[in-house]
PDB file of C-alpha atoms in Angstrom:
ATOM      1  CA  UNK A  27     135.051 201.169 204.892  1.00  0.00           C
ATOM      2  CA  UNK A  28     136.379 204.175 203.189  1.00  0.00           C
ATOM      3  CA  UNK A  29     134.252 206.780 204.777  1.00  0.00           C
ATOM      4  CA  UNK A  30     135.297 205.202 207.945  1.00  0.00           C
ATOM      5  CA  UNK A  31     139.061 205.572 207.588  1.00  0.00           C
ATOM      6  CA  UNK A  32     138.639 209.118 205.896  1.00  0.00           C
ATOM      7  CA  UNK A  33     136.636 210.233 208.722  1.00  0.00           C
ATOM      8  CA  UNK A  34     139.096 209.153 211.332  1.00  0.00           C
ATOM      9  CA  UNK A  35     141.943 210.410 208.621  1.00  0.00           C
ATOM     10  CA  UNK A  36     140.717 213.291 208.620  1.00  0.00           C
ATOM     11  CA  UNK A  37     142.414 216.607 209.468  1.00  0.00           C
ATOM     12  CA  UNK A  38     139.205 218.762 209.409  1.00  0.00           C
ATOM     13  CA  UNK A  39     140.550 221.534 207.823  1.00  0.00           C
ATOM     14  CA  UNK A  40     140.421 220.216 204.086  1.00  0.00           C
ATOM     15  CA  UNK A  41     137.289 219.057 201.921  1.00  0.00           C
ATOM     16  CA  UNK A  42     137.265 214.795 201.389  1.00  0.00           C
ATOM     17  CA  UNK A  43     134.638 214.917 198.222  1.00  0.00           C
ATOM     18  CA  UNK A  44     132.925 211.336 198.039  1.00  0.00           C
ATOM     19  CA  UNK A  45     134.256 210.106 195.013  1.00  0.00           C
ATOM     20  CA  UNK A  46     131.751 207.341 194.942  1.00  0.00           C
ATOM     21  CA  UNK A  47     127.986 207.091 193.895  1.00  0.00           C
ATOM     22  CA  UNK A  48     125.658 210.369 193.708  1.00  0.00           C
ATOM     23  CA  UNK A  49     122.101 211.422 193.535  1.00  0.00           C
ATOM     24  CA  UNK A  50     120.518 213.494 190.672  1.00  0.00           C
ATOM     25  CA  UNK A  51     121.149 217.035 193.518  1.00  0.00           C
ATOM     26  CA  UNK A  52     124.966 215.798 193.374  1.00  0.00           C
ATOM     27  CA  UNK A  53     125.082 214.279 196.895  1.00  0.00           C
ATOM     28  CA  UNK A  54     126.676 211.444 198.081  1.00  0.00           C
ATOM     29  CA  UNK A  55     124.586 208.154 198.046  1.00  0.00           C
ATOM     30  CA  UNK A  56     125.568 205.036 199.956  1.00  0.00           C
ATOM     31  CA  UNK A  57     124.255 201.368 200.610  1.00  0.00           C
ATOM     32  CA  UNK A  58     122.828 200.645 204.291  1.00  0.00           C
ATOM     33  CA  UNK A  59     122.877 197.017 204.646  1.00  0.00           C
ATOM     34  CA  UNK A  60     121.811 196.580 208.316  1.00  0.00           C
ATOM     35  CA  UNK A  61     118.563 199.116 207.135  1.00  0.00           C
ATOM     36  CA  UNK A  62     118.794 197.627 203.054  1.00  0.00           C
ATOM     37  CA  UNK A  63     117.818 202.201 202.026  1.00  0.00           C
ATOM     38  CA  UNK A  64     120.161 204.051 200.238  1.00  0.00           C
ATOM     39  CA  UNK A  65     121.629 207.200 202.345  1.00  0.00           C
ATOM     40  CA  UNK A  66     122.483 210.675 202.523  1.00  0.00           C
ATOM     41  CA  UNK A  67     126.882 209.915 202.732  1.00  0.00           C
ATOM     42  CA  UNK A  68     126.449 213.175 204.785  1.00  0.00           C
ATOM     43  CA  UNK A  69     124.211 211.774 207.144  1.00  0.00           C
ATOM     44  CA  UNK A  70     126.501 208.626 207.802  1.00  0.00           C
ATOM     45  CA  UNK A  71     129.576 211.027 207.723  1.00  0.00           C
ATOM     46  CA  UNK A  72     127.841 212.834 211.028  1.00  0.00           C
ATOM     47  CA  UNK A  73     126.221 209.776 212.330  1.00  0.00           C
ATOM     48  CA  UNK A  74     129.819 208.242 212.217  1.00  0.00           C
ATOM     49  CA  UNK A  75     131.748 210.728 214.007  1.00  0.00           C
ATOM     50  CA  UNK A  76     129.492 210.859 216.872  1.00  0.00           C
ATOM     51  CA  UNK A  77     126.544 212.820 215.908  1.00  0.00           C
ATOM     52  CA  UNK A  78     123.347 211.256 215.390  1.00  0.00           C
ATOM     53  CA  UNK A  79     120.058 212.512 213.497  1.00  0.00           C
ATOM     54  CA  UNK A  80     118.021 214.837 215.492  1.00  0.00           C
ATOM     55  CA  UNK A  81     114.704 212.775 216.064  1.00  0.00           C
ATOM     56  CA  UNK A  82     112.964 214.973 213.521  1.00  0.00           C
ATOM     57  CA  UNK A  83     112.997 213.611 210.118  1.00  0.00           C
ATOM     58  CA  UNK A  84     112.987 217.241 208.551  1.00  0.00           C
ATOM     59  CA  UNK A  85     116.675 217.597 209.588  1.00  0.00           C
ATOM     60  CA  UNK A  86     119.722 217.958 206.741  1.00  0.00           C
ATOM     61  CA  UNK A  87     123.087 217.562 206.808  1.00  0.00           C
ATOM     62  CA  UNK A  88     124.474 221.389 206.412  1.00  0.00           C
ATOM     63  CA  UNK A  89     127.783 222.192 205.020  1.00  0.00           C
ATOM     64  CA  UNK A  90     129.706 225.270 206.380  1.00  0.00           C
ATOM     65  CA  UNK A  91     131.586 224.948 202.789  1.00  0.00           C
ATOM     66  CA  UNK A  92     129.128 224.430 200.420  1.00  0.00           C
ATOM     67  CA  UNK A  93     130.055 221.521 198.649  1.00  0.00           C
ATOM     68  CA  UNK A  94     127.571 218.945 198.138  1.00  0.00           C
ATOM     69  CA  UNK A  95     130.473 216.240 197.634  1.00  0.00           C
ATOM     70  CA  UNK A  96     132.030 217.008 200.724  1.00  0.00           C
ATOM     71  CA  UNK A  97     132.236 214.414 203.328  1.00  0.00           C
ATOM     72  CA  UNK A  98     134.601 216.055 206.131  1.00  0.00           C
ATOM     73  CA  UNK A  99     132.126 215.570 209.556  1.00  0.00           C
ATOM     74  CA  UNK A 100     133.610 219.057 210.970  1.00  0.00           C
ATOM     75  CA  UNK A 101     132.287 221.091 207.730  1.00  0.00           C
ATOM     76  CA  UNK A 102     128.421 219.046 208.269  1.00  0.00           C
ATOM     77  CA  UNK A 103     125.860 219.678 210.790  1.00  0.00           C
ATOM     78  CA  UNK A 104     122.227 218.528 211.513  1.00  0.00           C
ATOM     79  CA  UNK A 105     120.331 221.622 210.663  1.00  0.00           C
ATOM     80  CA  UNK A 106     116.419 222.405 208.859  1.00  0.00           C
ATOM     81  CA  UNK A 107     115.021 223.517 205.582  1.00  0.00           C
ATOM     82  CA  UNK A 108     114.844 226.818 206.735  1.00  0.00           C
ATOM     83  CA  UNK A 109     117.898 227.298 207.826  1.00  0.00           C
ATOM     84  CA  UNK A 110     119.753 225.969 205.055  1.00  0.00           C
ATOM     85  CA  UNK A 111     117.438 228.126 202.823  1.00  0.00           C
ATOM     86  CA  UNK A 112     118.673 231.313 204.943  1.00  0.00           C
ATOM     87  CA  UNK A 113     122.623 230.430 204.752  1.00  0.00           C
ATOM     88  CA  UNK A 114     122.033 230.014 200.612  1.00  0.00           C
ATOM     89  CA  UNK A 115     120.642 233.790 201.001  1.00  0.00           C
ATOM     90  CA  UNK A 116     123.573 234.690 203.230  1.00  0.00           C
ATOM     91  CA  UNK A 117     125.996 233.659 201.183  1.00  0.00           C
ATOM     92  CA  UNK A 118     124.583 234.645 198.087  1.00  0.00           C
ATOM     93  CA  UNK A 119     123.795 230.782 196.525  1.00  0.00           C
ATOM     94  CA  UNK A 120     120.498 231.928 195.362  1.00  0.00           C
ATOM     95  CA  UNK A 121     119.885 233.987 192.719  1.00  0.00           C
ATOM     96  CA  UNK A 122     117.897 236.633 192.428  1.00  0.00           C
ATOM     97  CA  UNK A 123     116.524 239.491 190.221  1.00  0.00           C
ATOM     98  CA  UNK A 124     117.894 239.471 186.960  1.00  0.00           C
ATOM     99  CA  UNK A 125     120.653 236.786 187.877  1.00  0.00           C
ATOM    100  CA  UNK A 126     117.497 234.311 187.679  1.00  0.00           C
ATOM    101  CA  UNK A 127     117.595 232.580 184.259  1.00  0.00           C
ATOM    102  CA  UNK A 128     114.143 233.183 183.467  1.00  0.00           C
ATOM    103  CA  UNK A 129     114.188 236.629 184.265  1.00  0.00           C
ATOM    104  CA  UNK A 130     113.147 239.599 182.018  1.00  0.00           C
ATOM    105  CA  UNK A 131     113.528 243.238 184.133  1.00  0.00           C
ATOM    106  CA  UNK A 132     117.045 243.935 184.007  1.00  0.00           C
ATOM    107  CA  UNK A 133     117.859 246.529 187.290  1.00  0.00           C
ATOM    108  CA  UNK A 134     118.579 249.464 184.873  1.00  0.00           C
ATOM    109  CA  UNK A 135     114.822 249.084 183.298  1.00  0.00           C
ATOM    110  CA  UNK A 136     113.435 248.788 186.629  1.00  0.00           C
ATOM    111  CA  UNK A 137     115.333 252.308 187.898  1.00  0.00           C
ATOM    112  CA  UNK A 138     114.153 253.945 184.285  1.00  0.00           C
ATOM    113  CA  UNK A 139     110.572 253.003 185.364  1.00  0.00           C
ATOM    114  CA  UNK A 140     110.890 254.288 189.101  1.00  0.00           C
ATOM    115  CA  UNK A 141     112.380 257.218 187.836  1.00  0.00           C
ATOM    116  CA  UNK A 142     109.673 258.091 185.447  1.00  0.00           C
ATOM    117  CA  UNK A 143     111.997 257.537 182.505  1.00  0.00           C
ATOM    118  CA  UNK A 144     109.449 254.982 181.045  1.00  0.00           C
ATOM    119  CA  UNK A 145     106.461 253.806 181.434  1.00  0.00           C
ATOM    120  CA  UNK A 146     105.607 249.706 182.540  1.00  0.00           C
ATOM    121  CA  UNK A 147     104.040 249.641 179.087  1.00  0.00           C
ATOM    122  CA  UNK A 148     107.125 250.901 177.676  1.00  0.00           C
ATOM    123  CA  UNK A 149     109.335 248.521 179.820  1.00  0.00           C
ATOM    124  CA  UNK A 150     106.674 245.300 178.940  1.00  0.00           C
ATOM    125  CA  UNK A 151     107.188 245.718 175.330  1.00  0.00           C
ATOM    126  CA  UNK A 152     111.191 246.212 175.506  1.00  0.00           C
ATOM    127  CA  UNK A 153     111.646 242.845 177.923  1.00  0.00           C
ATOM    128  CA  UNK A 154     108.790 240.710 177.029  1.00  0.00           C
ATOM    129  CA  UNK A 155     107.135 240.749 180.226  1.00  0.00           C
ATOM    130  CA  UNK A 156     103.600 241.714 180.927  1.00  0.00           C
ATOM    131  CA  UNK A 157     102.591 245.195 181.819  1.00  0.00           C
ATOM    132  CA  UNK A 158     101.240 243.321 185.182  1.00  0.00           C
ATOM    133  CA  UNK A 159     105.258 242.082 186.523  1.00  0.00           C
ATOM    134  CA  UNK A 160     106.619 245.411 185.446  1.00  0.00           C
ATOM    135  CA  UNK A 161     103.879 247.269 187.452  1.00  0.00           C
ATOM    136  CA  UNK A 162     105.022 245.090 190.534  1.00  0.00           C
ATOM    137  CA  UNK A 163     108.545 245.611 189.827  1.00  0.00           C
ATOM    138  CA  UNK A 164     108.144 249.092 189.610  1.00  0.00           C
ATOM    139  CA  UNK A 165     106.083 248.816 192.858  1.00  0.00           C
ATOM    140  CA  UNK A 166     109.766 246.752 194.558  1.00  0.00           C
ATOM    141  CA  UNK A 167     107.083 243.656 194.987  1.00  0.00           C
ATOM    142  CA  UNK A 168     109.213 241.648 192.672  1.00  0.00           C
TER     143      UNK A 168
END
């Protein structure tokens, strides 16, 4: 089995990307034949080097390097929503403010508002937004 050897191959230091069969979210997919599911490859990556899944089903397979492909057991660990949400904030995978694609504020409106500069009605008609988000933006609730 390939994941087999490249675990056991592997120096831990270097991403192995699965080069095989992926998901629509760009992770690894693999046959189970003793269970007849299709799996997370991350999960069998860490259930194959010695770590098996936490008894709660609401555990993931988190990568210290950020790469969905990435098979290499020492870069994965069992870990929860929550925390994976709070490493994507950490290390800035999430994107926020005017780095979101449907956003309509850019930062220097939003400082023109809180500086008096212009008005929300002002900054609604210039961006397209309604008067209501650039109150709350002006507010910092956005």
């Amino acid at each position: 089995m390939w994941l087999r050897e490249t675990i056991i191959n592997s120096n831990g230091e270097d991403c192995v990307d699965w080069p095989y069969g992926r998901g629509a979210d760009g992770y690894g997919r693999v046959w189970d034949r003793g269970v007849g599911v299709m799996k997370s490859v991350t999960h069998v990556s860490l259930e194959l080097s010695g770590s098996p899944r936490p008894s709660s089903p609401d555990n993931l397979a988190l990568h210290s390097c950020d790469r969905p492909t990435c098979v290499t057991p020492q870069h994965l660990r069992w870990g929860s929503n929550a925390e994976n949400l709070a490493e994507s904030v950490i290390r800035a995978r999430t994107s926020r403010g005017e780095k979101r694609p449907q956003a309509k504020l850019t930062t220097e409106i939003v400082q023109q508002m809180r500086s008096g500069d212009i008005s929300s009605k002002e900054a609604s008609s210039l961006c397209g937004c309604t008067r209501k988000t650039a109150n709350r933006a002006r507010r910092g609730e956005t």
